[in-house]
Short mmCIF file of C-alpha atoms in Angstrom, two decimals:
data_model
loop_
_atom_site.label_atom_id
_atom_site.label_comp_id
_atom_site.label_asym_id
_atom_site.label_seq_id
_atom_site.Cartn_x
_atom_site.Cartn_y
_atom_site.Cartn_z
CA MET A 16 -0.03 0.01 -0.04
CA ALA A 17 1.06 3.64 -0.54
CA GLU A 18 -0.25 6.98 0.29
CA TYR A 19 -1.19 9.60 -2.24
CA LEU A 20 -2.17 13.18 -1.93
CA ILE A 21 -5.16 14.38 -4.00
CA LEU A 22 -4.83 18.05 -4.61
CA ILE A 23 -8.01 19.92 -5.49
CA TYR A 24 -7.44 22.83 -7.91
CA GLU A 25 -10.42 25.05 -8.76
CA ASP A 26 -11.19 28.50 -10.26
CA GLU A 27 -11.56 30.69 -7.07
CA THR A 28 -13.61 33.33 -8.91
CA ALA A 29 -16.14 30.80 -9.95
CA TRP A 30 -16.27 29.44 -6.41
CA SER A 31 -16.78 33.05 -5.01
CA LYS A 32 -19.71 33.55 -7.39
CA SER A 33 -21.57 30.41 -6.38
CA ASP A 34 -24.72 30.74 -4.37
CA GLN A 35 -25.47 29.09 -1.12
CA ASP A 36 -27.41 26.18 -2.81
CA THR A 37 -24.42 25.32 -5.01
CA PHE A 38 -22.11 25.60 -1.91
CA ASP A 39 -24.31 23.16 0.06
CA GLN A 40 -24.45 20.72 -2.87
CA ILE A 41 -20.66 20.66 -3.19
CA MET A 42 -20.19 20.19 0.67
CA LYS A 43 -22.65 17.38 0.48
CA GLY A 44 -20.44 15.85 -2.19
CA HIS A 45 -17.40 16.09 0.07
CA THR A 46 -19.26 14.43 2.96
CA ALA A 47 -20.42 11.64 0.64
CA PHE A 48 -16.86 11.20 -0.66
CA SER A 49 -15.48 10.95 2.90
CA GLU A 50 -18.17 8.48 4.08
CA ASN A 51 -17.90 6.24 1.03
CA ASN A 52 -14.21 6.03 1.18
CA ALA A 53 -13.49 6.15 4.97
CA ALA A 54 -11.43 2.98 4.84
CA ALA A 55 -8.95 4.65 2.41
CA LEU A 56 -8.97 8.20 3.80
CA ARG A 57 -6.04 9.26 5.84
CA GLY A 58 -6.80 12.94 6.06
CA GLY A 59 -7.86 16.02 4.27
CA ASN A 60 -8.71 19.74 4.60
CA ALA A 61 -10.25 22.67 2.76
CA LEU A 62 -8.13 25.74 2.60
CA HIS A 63 -9.14 29.43 2.62
CA GLY A 64 -8.72 31.29 -0.66
CA THR A 65 -5.31 32.52 -2.02
CA ASP A 66 -6.28 36.10 -1.05
CA THR A 67 -5.48 34.88 2.54
CA ALA A 68 -2.07 33.32 1.55
CA THR A 69 1.43 34.60 2.46
CA SER A 70 4.45 33.49 0.48
CA ILE A 71 7.87 33.38 2.04
CA ARG A 72 11.07 33.02 0.02
CA LYS A 73 14.64 33.06 0.89
CA ASP A 74 17.13 34.26 -1.80
CA ALA A 75 20.78 32.96 -2.28
CA ALA A 76 22.01 35.62 0.28
CA GLY A 77 19.70 34.34 2.87
CA GLU A 78 17.51 37.39 2.62
CA VAL A 79 13.87 36.40 3.53
CA THR A 80 11.02 38.18 1.79
CA VAL A 81 7.47 37.80 2.95
CA THR A 82 4.86 38.74 0.37
CA ASP A 83 1.09 38.65 -0.07
CA GLY A 84 -0.46 35.95 -2.11
CA ALA A 85 -0.01 32.40 -3.40
CA PHE A 86 3.38 31.07 -4.51
CA ALA A 87 2.40 30.72 -8.09
CA GLU A 88 -0.43 32.79 -9.64
CA THR A 89 -2.57 30.40 -11.64
CA LYS A 90 -6.18 30.47 -12.83
CA GLU A 91 -7.00 27.39 -10.78
CA ALA A 92 -5.56 27.46 -7.30
CA LEU A 93 -5.09 24.82 -4.62
CA GLY A 94 -8.29 24.85 -2.58
CA GLY A 95 -8.10 21.69 -0.57
CA TYR A 96 -6.57 18.16 -0.36
CA TYR A 97 -7.22 14.61 0.77
CA VAL A 98 -4.61 11.96 1.70
CA VAL A 99 -5.65 8.54 0.79
CA GLU A 100 -4.18 5.03 1.04
CA ALA A 101 -4.20 2.93 -2.11
CA ALA A 102 -2.62 -0.25 -3.46
CA ASN A 103 -1.55 1.47 -6.76
CA LEU A 104 -2.09 4.37 -8.94
CA ASP A 105 -5.22 2.86 -10.54
CA GLU A 106 -6.90 2.68 -7.14
CA ALA A 107 -5.79 6.17 -6.36
CA ILE A 108 -7.13 7.53 -9.68
CA ALA A 109 -10.48 5.73 -8.90
CA LEU A 110 -10.75 7.51 -5.63
CA ALA A 111 -9.66 10.89 -7.17
CA LYS A 112 -12.40 10.55 -9.77
CA GLN A 113 -14.95 10.68 -6.87
CA VAL A 114 -13.67 13.89 -5.44
CA PRO A 115 -15.98 16.88 -6.20
CA ALA A 116 -14.25 19.63 -8.18
CA VAL A 117 -16.77 21.29 -10.24
CA TYR A 118 -14.74 24.41 -10.92
CA GLY A 119 -11.52 22.54 -11.90
CA GLY A 120 -10.01 19.22 -11.37
CA VAL A 121 -7.72 17.30 -9.03
CA GLU A 122 -4.03 16.15 -9.21
CA VAL A 123 -2.75 12.81 -7.69
CA ARG A 124 0.79 12.59 -6.42
CA PRO A 125 2.40 9.70 -4.65
CA ILE A 126 3.68 10.59 -1.18
CA ARG A 127 7.42 10.08 -0.81
CA VAL A 128 8.62 7.86 2.07
CA PHE A 129 12.06 8.25 3.41
CA ASP A 130 13.68 5.11 4.96
CA MET B 7 17.30 -15.31 -34.33
CA ALA B 8 15.95 -12.18 -35.76
CA ASP B 9 12.61 -13.86 -36.03
CA ALA B 10 12.61 -14.84 -32.39
CA HIS B 11 13.68 -11.40 -31.49
CA ARG B 12 10.74 -9.79 -33.32
CA HIS B 13 8.10 -12.26 -32.37
CA GLU B 14 9.01 -13.27 -28.84
CA TRP B 15 10.65 -10.39 -27.27
CA GLY B 16 7.39 -8.98 -25.75
CA PHE B 17 6.25 -12.37 -24.45
CA VAL B 18 9.56 -13.17 -22.88
CA LEU B 19 9.93 -9.68 -21.30
CA ALA B 20 6.29 -9.69 -20.05
CA ALA B 21 6.88 -12.97 -18.38
CA THR B 22 10.20 -11.95 -16.92
CA VAL B 23 8.77 -8.89 -15.36
CA ARG B 24 6.58 -11.08 -13.23
CA VAL B 25 9.80 -12.30 -11.61
CA THR B 26 11.74 -9.04 -11.28
CA HIS B 27 8.90 -6.52 -10.71
CA ASP B 28 11.48 -4.16 -12.37
CA LEU B 29 11.43 -3.24 -15.95
CA ASP B 30 15.19 -2.48 -16.23
CA LEU B 31 16.35 -5.58 -14.63
CA ALA B 32 13.79 -7.61 -16.76
CA GLU B 33 15.19 -5.94 -19.99
CA GLU B 34 18.71 -6.86 -18.93
CA CYS B 35 17.82 -10.49 -18.34
CA VAL B 36 16.00 -10.86 -21.45
CA GLN B 37 19.03 -9.48 -23.44
CA ASP B 38 21.27 -11.95 -21.70
CA ALA B 39 18.84 -14.74 -22.68
CA TYR B 40 19.01 -13.77 -26.33
CA ALA B 41 22.78 -13.58 -26.09
CA ARG B 42 22.80 -17.16 -24.68
CA ALA B 43 20.47 -18.25 -27.49
CA LEU B 44 22.72 -16.82 -30.12
CA SER B 45 25.78 -18.92 -28.77
CA THR B 46 23.80 -22.13 -28.23
CA TRP B 47 21.06 -22.47 -30.89
CA GLY B 48 23.68 -22.39 -33.68
CA SER B 49 25.30 -25.54 -32.36
CA ARG B 50 22.41 -27.30 -30.73
CA GLY B 51 19.62 -26.14 -32.94
CA ILE B 52 16.47 -23.97 -32.28
CA PRO B 53 14.37 -25.39 -29.37
CA ASP B 54 10.73 -26.44 -30.13
CA LYS B 55 9.33 -23.59 -28.16
CA PRO B 56 11.83 -20.65 -28.51
CA ALA B 57 9.82 -18.37 -26.24
CA ALA B 58 9.58 -20.78 -23.51
CA TRP B 59 13.30 -21.51 -23.72
CA LEU B 60 14.18 -17.78 -23.65
CA THR B 61 11.72 -17.08 -20.91
CA THR B 62 13.21 -19.97 -18.66
CA VAL B 63 16.72 -18.56 -19.27
CA ALA B 64 15.74 -14.99 -18.63
CA ARG B 65 13.90 -15.86 -15.42
CA ARG B 66 16.71 -18.00 -14.12
CA ARG B 67 19.01 -15.11 -14.68
CA ALA B 68 16.55 -12.79 -12.90
CA VAL B 69 16.36 -15.07 -9.81
CA ASP B 70 20.04 -15.37 -9.81
CA LEU B 71 20.57 -11.57 -9.98
CA LEU B 72 17.80 -10.88 -7.46
CA ARG B 73 19.49 -13.23 -4.96
CA ARG B 74 22.96 -11.69 -5.48
CA THR B 75 21.75 -8.07 -5.13
CA ALA B 76 18.81 -8.58 -2.69
CA SER B 77 20.03 -6.03 -0.32
CA LEU B 78 20.77 -3.47 -3.08
CA ARG B 79 17.41 -3.94 -4.81
CA GLN B 80 15.22 -3.60 -1.76
CA ARG B 81 15.70 0.18 -1.80
CA LEU B 82 14.31 0.62 -5.31
CA PRO B 83 10.59 0.87 -5.89
CA LEU B 84 9.19 -2.30 -7.53
CA LEU B 85 6.60 -2.97 -10.04
CA LEU B 86 3.19 -4.12 -8.50
CA ASP B 87 1.14 -7.03 -9.26
CA GLU B 88 -0.94 -9.25 -7.06
CA ARG B 89 2.05 -11.50 -6.39
CA ALA B 90 4.43 -8.77 -5.58
CA ASP B 91 5.00 -10.23 -2.15
CA ASP B 92 5.88 -13.66 -3.43
CA PRO B 93 9.70 -13.91 -3.53
CA GLU B 94 9.71 -17.17 -5.57
CA PRO B 95 9.17 -16.99 -9.35
CA VAL B 96 5.87 -18.43 -10.55
CA PRO B 97 6.85 -21.77 -12.25
CA GLU B 98 4.35 -21.70 -15.08
CA ILE B 99 4.96 -19.44 -18.06
CA THR B 100 1.98 -17.28 -18.57
CA ASP B 101 1.24 -14.79 -21.43
CA ASP B 102 1.64 -11.49 -19.63
CA ARG B 103 1.84 -9.35 -22.70
CA LEU B 104 -1.56 -7.73 -22.05
CA ARG B 105 -0.25 -6.60 -18.58
CA LEU B 106 2.70 -5.24 -20.17
CA ILE B 107 0.91 -3.18 -22.93
CA PHE B 108 -1.53 -1.80 -20.43
CA THR B 109 1.29 -0.68 -18.23
CA CYS B 110 3.09 0.86 -21.19
CA CYS B 111 -0.04 2.61 -22.47
CA HIS B 112 -1.30 3.84 -19.04
CA PRO B 113 -3.20 7.13 -19.37
CA SER B 114 -1.03 8.79 -16.73
CA LEU B 115 2.02 8.58 -19.03
CA ALA B 116 2.42 11.18 -21.79
CA GLN B 117 1.51 9.71 -25.18
CA PRO B 118 5.05 9.95 -26.69
CA ALA B 119 6.26 8.07 -23.63
CA GLN B 120 3.56 5.44 -24.23
CA VAL B 121 4.70 5.02 -27.74
CA ALA B 122 8.27 4.74 -26.91
CA LEU B 123 7.80 2.24 -24.03
CA THR B 124 5.59 0.05 -26.33
CA LEU B 125 8.21 -0.04 -28.98
CA ARG B 126 10.93 -0.70 -26.60
CA LEU B 127 9.36 -3.31 -24.27
CA LEU B 128 6.83 -5.07 -26.53
CA CYS B 129 8.72 -4.82 -29.81
CA GLY B 130 12.20 -5.04 -28.39
CA LEU B 131 13.44 -2.01 -30.31
CA THR B 132 16.71 -0.36 -29.00
CA THR B 133 16.49 3.20 -27.72
CA SER B 134 18.44 4.44 -30.81
CA GLU B 135 15.90 2.55 -33.03
CA VAL B 136 13.05 4.32 -31.22
CA ALA B 137 14.74 7.60 -31.45
CA ARG B 138 15.29 7.21 -35.14
CA ALA B 139 11.63 6.17 -35.77
CA PHE B 140 10.39 9.43 -34.17
CA LEU B 141 13.25 11.71 -35.45
CA VAL B 142 14.49 12.81 -32.05
CA SER B 143 18.00 12.50 -30.70
CA GLU B 144 18.93 9.40 -28.72
CA PRO B 145 19.66 11.19 -25.44
CA THR B 146 16.17 12.74 -25.71
CA MET B 147 14.51 9.38 -26.36
CA ALA B 148 16.62 7.75 -23.51
CA ALA B 149 15.67 10.48 -21.09
CA ARG B 150 11.89 10.03 -22.08
CA ILE B 151 12.08 6.21 -21.52
CA THR B 152 13.90 6.66 -18.22
CA ARG B 153 11.35 9.21 -16.96
CA ALA B 154 8.36 7.00 -17.90
CA LYS B 155 9.91 3.97 -16.16
CA LYS B 156 10.55 5.98 -13.04
CA LYS B 157 6.98 7.14 -13.03
CA ILE B 158 5.62 3.56 -13.38
CA ALA B 159 7.72 2.49 -10.46
CA THR B 160 7.30 5.53 -8.21
CA ALA B 161 3.64 6.36 -8.78
CA ARG B 162 2.93 2.58 -8.68
CA ILE B 163 1.29 2.06 -12.02
CA PRO B 164 0.14 -1.55 -11.60
CA TYR B 165 1.35 -4.32 -13.81
CA GLN B 166 -2.17 -5.74 -14.45
CA VAL B 167 -5.09 -5.95 -16.82
CA PRO B 168 -7.56 -3.20 -15.92
CA PRO B 169 -10.95 -4.21 -14.37
CA ALA B 170 -13.84 -4.80 -16.68
CA SER B 171 -15.42 -1.33 -15.83
CA GLU B 172 -12.28 0.44 -17.09
CA LEU B 173 -11.33 -2.01 -19.89
CA PRO B 174 -13.03 -0.26 -22.88
CA GLU B 175 -11.35 2.99 -22.20
CA ARG B 176 -8.01 1.46 -21.54
CA ILE B 177 -8.13 -0.68 -24.63
CA ASP B 178 -8.88 2.39 -26.61
CA ALA B 179 -5.67 4.09 -25.25
CA VAL B 180 -3.72 1.11 -26.34
CA LEU B 181 -5.34 1.13 -29.88
CA THR B 182 -4.62 4.82 -30.17
CA VAL B 183 -0.89 4.21 -29.57
CA VAL B 184 -0.83 1.29 -32.00
CA HIS B 185 -2.78 3.44 -34.59
CA LEU B 186 -0.28 6.28 -34.19
CA LEU B 187 2.61 3.94 -34.82
CA PHE B 188 0.86 2.72 -38.00
CA THR B 189 0.01 6.26 -39.33
CA THR B 190 3.54 7.39 -38.59
CA GLY B 191 4.90 4.50 -40.61
CA HIS B 192 2.46 4.63 -43.36
CA THR B 193 3.28 8.23 -44.34
CA ALA B 194 6.36 9.45 -42.48
CA PRO B 195 5.66 13.00 -41.17
CA ALA B 196 9.10 14.06 -42.47
CA GLY B 197 12.25 12.75 -44.23
CA ALA B 198 13.27 11.08 -47.37
CA ALA B 199 11.10 7.91 -47.31
CA LEU B 200 7.35 8.00 -47.84
CA VAL B 201 6.82 4.85 -45.66
CA ARG B 202 8.61 3.61 -42.67
CA ARG B 203 8.09 -0.08 -43.25
CA ASP B 204 9.65 -1.02 -39.82
CA LEU B 205 6.90 0.97 -37.92
CA VAL B 206 4.05 -0.34 -40.12
CA GLU B 207 5.20 -3.92 -39.45
CA ARG B 208 5.56 -3.24 -35.84
CA SER B 209 1.97 -1.88 -35.53
CA LEU B 210 0.74 -4.96 -37.50
CA ASP B 211 2.61 -7.33 -35.11
CA LEU B 212 0.97 -5.52 -32.12
CA THR B 213 -2.44 -5.58 -33.59
CA ARG B 214 -2.15 -9.27 -34.36
CA MET B 215 -0.97 -9.87 -30.90
CA LEU B 216 -4.01 -7.84 -29.40
CA ARG B 217 -6.35 -9.84 -31.61
CA VAL B 218 -5.01 -13.07 -30.10
CA LEU B 219 -5.23 -11.67 -26.60
CA LEU B 220 -8.57 -9.92 -26.88
CA PRO B 221 -10.45 -11.97 -29.50
CA SER B 222 -13.82 -10.55 -28.76
CA ASP B 223 -12.88 -6.82 -28.84
CA LEU B 224 -14.41 -5.24 -31.94
CA GLY B 225 -12.09 -2.22 -31.65
CA VAL B 226 -9.17 -4.41 -32.02
CA ALA B 227 -10.75 -6.11 -35.03
CA GLY B 228 -11.44 -2.76 -36.57
CA LEU B 229 -7.83 -1.67 -36.21
CA LEU B 230 -6.47 -4.87 -37.53
CA ALA B 231 -8.84 -4.53 -40.58
CA LEU B 232 -7.79 -0.88 -41.10
CA ILE B 233 -4.09 -1.67 -41.12
CA LEU B 234 -4.52 -4.79 -43.50
CA LEU B 235 -6.73 -2.88 -45.89
CA THR B 236 -4.60 0.23 -45.97
CA ASP B 237 -1.21 -1.63 -46.09
CA ALA B 238 -2.65 -3.95 -48.97
CA ARG B 239 -1.70 -1.13 -51.38
CA ARG B 240 1.88 -0.86 -50.07
CA ASP B 241 3.62 -2.00 -53.34
CA THR B 242 1.74 0.46 -55.54
CA ARG B 243 2.06 3.82 -53.70
CA LEU B 244 5.30 4.76 -55.43
CA ALA B 245 6.15 4.58 -59.16
CA SER B 246 9.36 2.85 -60.23
CA ASP B 247 11.16 6.22 -60.24
CA GLY B 248 10.07 6.84 -56.67
CA ARG B 249 7.31 9.38 -57.42
CA LEU B 250 4.09 9.30 -55.32
CA LEU B 251 1.13 7.58 -57.01
CA LEU B 252 -2.30 8.62 -55.89
CA LEU B 253 -5.13 5.86 -55.69
CA ALA B 254 -6.34 6.88 -59.20
CA ASP B 255 -2.99 5.98 -60.76
CA GLN B 256 -2.17 2.74 -58.80
CA ASP B 257 -1.96 -0.66 -60.34
CA ARG B 258 -4.86 -2.35 -58.68
CA SER B 259 -3.74 -5.77 -59.88
CA ALA B 260 -0.69 -5.58 -57.51
CA TRP B 261 -2.68 -4.87 -54.37
CA ASP B 262 -2.32 -7.68 -51.75
CA ARG B 263 -5.47 -9.64 -52.22
CA PRO B 264 -5.16 -12.12 -49.28
CA ALA B 265 -4.72 -9.15 -46.95
CA ILE B 266 -7.81 -7.45 -48.50
CA ALA B 267 -9.83 -10.62 -47.98
CA GLU B 268 -8.73 -10.97 -44.35
CA GLY B 269 -9.40 -7.20 -43.75
CA VAL B 270 -12.88 -7.28 -45.32
CA ALA B 271 -13.90 -10.30 -43.17
CA LEU B 272 -12.65 -8.46 -40.10
CA VAL B 273 -14.63 -5.20 -41.04
CA ARG B 274 -17.87 -7.19 -41.28
CA GLU B 275 -17.22 -8.40 -37.82
CA ALA B 276 -16.08 -5.05 -36.39
CA LEU B 277 -19.11 -3.25 -37.91
CA ARG B 278 -21.47 -5.30 -35.66
CA ARG B 279 -20.82 -2.86 -32.87
CA ARG B 280 -23.47 -0.24 -32.57
CA PRO B 281 -22.45 2.50 -33.02
CA PRO B 282 -19.67 1.22 -35.03
CA GLY B 283 -16.20 2.24 -33.76
CA ARG B 284 -13.85 4.66 -35.49
CA TYR B 285 -11.37 2.05 -36.72
CA ALA B 286 -14.15 -0.13 -38.11
CA LEU B 287 -15.49 2.88 -40.15
CA MET B 288 -12.13 3.86 -41.38
CA ALA B 289 -11.45 0.18 -42.31
CA ALA B 290 -14.81 0.08 -44.17
CA ILE B 291 -13.70 3.21 -46.11
CA ALA B 292 -10.36 1.56 -46.98
CA ALA B 293 -12.38 -1.61 -48.08
CA VAL B 294 -14.52 0.48 -50.52
CA HIS B 295 -11.40 1.61 -52.21
CA ASP B 296 -9.84 -1.80 -52.17
CA GLU B 297 -12.80 -3.50 -53.81
CA ALA B 298 -13.40 -0.97 -56.49
CA PRO B 299 -12.32 -2.50 -59.78
CA SER B 300 -11.04 0.95 -60.95
CA TRP B 301 -10.71 4.56 -59.74
CA ASP B 302 -13.78 5.58 -61.96
CA GLU B 303 -15.89 2.86 -60.46
CA THR B 304 -15.21 3.95 -56.85
CA ASP B 305 -18.52 4.32 -54.85
CA TRP B 306 -18.16 7.88 -53.71
CA ARG B 307 -21.76 8.03 -52.46
CA GLU B 308 -20.93 5.08 -50.11
CA LEU B 309 -17.82 6.76 -49.05
CA VAL B 310 -19.56 10.03 -48.15
CA GLY B 311 -22.03 7.96 -46.16
CA LEU B 312 -19.26 6.24 -44.31
CA TYR B 313 -17.54 9.56 -43.55
CA ASP B 314 -20.82 11.10 -42.26
CA LEU B 315 -20.95 8.11 -39.82
CA LEU B 316 -17.30 8.67 -39.03
CA VAL B 317 -17.73 12.38 -38.21
CA ASP B 318 -20.53 11.34 -35.78
CA VAL B 319 -18.36 8.99 -33.70
CA TRP B 320 -15.09 10.81 -34.20
CA PRO B 321 -15.78 14.68 -34.85
CA SER B 322 -12.29 15.63 -35.78
CA PRO B 323 -11.38 18.31 -38.30
CA VAL B 324 -9.13 15.86 -40.17
CA VAL B 325 -12.09 13.47 -40.60
CA ALA B 326 -14.27 16.36 -41.87
CA LEU B 327 -11.46 17.20 -44.32
CA ASN B 328 -11.49 13.62 -45.87
CA ARG B 329 -15.27 13.80 -45.96
CA ALA B 330 -15.04 17.01 -47.95
CA VAL B 331 -12.75 15.34 -50.42
CA ALA B 332 -15.15 12.45 -50.92
CA VAL B 333 -18.02 14.96 -51.34
CA GLY B 334 -15.81 16.54 -54.15
CA PHE B 335 -15.62 13.22 -56.01
CA ALA B 336 -19.28 12.32 -55.34
CA SER B 337 -20.75 15.66 -56.32
CA GLY B 338 -18.17 17.47 -58.37
CA PRO B 339 -15.08 19.72 -57.52
CA ALA B 340 -17.23 22.81 -56.83
CA ALA B 341 -19.07 20.84 -54.04
CA GLY B 342 -15.80 19.66 -52.70
CA LEU B 343 -14.32 23.06 -52.63
CA ALA B 344 -17.28 24.47 -50.71
CA ALA B 345 -17.05 21.66 -48.30
CA LEU B 346 -13.27 22.33 -47.97
CA ASP B 347 -13.77 26.07 -47.45
CA ALA B 348 -16.31 25.39 -44.67
CA LEU B 349 -13.26 24.08 -42.77
CA ALA B 350 -10.90 26.86 -43.46
CA ALA B 351 -11.47 28.39 -39.99
CA GLU B 352 -10.65 25.23 -38.02
CA PRO B 353 -7.73 26.06 -35.96
CA GLN B 354 -6.49 22.34 -36.00
CA LEU B 355 -6.26 22.53 -39.70
CA ALA B 356 -4.23 25.64 -39.92
CA GLY B 357 -0.80 24.67 -41.05
CA TYR B 358 -2.17 21.17 -42.20
CA GLY B 359 -0.79 20.59 -45.66
CA TYR B 360 -3.50 18.18 -46.76
CA LEU B 361 -6.07 20.90 -46.67
CA ALA B 362 -4.24 23.14 -49.01
CA ALA B 363 -3.32 20.08 -51.25
CA ALA B 364 -6.95 19.08 -51.46
CA ARG B 365 -8.02 22.75 -52.29
CA ALA B 366 -5.42 22.86 -54.95
CA ASP B 367 -6.57 19.71 -56.56
CA PHE B 368 -10.24 20.97 -56.69
CA LEU B 369 -9.26 24.43 -58.04
CA ARG B 370 -7.16 22.67 -60.66
CA ARG B 371 -10.11 20.57 -61.76
CA LEU B 372 -12.32 23.61 -61.95
CA GLY B 373 -9.62 25.44 -64.14
CA GLN B 374 -8.97 28.14 -61.63
CA ILE B 375 -5.26 27.89 -62.32
CA ALA B 376 -3.96 30.97 -60.60
CA GLU B 377 -5.70 30.01 -57.22
CA ALA B 378 -4.60 26.44 -57.68
CA ARG B 379 -1.05 27.62 -57.95
CA VAL B 380 -1.30 29.54 -54.68
CA ALA B 381 -2.89 26.55 -52.97
CA TYR B 382 0.01 24.18 -54.26
CA GLU B 383 2.55 26.58 -53.03
CA GLU B 384 0.92 26.71 -49.68
CA ALA B 385 0.80 22.88 -49.39
CA LEU B 386 4.55 22.66 -50.33
CA LEU B 387 5.42 24.98 -47.49
CA LEU B 388 3.56 22.84 -45.03
CA THR B 389 4.85 19.36 -46.20
CA GLU B 390 7.95 17.87 -44.81
CA ASN B 391 7.93 14.50 -46.45
CA ASP B 392 10.30 14.48 -49.47
CA VAL B 393 8.19 12.20 -51.59
CA GLU B 394 4.95 14.24 -51.07
CA ARG B 395 6.90 17.43 -51.72
CA GLN B 396 8.08 16.10 -55.10
CA PHE B 397 4.46 15.20 -56.04
CA LEU B 398 3.19 18.68 -55.17
CA ALA B 399 5.99 20.25 -57.12
CA ASP B 400 5.25 18.16 -60.19
CA ARG B 401 1.62 19.03 -59.97
CA LEU B 402 2.44 22.75 -59.77
CA ARG B 403 4.76 22.56 -62.81
CA CYS B 404 2.05 20.87 -64.90
CA LEU B 405 -0.49 23.53 -64.16
#
């Protein structure tokens, strides 16, 4: 077995424009996902928007700069994640396909383990 | 030996991977087995079952190497299958080529990597041969193959046949790769030769293999029919002086009749699927040409009807372009030109040489010489295959 991170990337503008009904629908979808896949689920969280993000970078000289905003400006931003356990990539993809992401999509990455 | 290499490589490798759970190690062991065969088959004769002989030798070598380097190997990620925890090799030799091709053509790998892995692992081509087939440098191809193998191991792409629920989609991905190999070979995108025989033959080998392993899949039947029916005209596509000959000018008596008969039987079978698949429809189109006694007796109405069905199941601008050409022969060059011009705004066809070439031909037939000249010149700019360029240049000169 291995652990995979499912990253949810969605269009924040579309999210912010969605009404209460849509929001409730999506949250219901996440609850259903968590209940249906409780055995495989190892964790997960939703994130506040990138307008609440702070980026910290250190340059070659060791100078640290703290700036407003996400690390990379993209149309679809990381909005949440799940950690799942799966036997292989096909199983992880099967789980990822069930994650609600109406305003974007999800990315699956194997979690690296150091001995 | 060359025969054993071409026909058994994929079988032997796929069976050896079941022991090594590591593609690189399996390749190394299979290479060793072929080297052993080279030195012993000459003196002792070819064994009754060359594939079984090679597999046994490759697996024995794998077990040997695995024991010797057990501590070293444990740190590398291993390929997964349901027996991954079983340290002893499975005694029986099973046909694992389906597992191997589904791993090579996994949708999480980029398509160029799927193609490269398939040629390398199923067909036994060397990295330099794969690089030459796709006109990229050997280091580039080596890096592509290494990256893909690393992803298979690290992301744990399983070494297994997908479950029934995903099978149709996954078979389609495999067929797309094999079809791409065929089209790349049938008309090389660039270079001196019109046809890359090696690629055409590999795609035919792979499709025949799939036909044996997935006998009831009608998509496979359709692709095999398409390759047979298209490749049946292989000997007549060039004149003796190397010029390109269009269907209208080819010697139909030299077409491969046994291949056509096999292809036509397969098309009939493949068309039973409702709606018919894209390969079955393309094969049916090829069959109409193959069975026409002469160019003038080609059933263009039937072809337009088949293209209409094909556009439905596969709405691609290139299919629409071929349909427009058929319309031109069914209803006259003016109708063909109108159908082509309706496609002019397709972004996917911008820079597609065949659109300009088809326009040029209809303009020439309509006697609009000045416009035809411009279209031929545009087609020449967009074509990188030397034989096709020569054809267009000849047409331009004869205007």
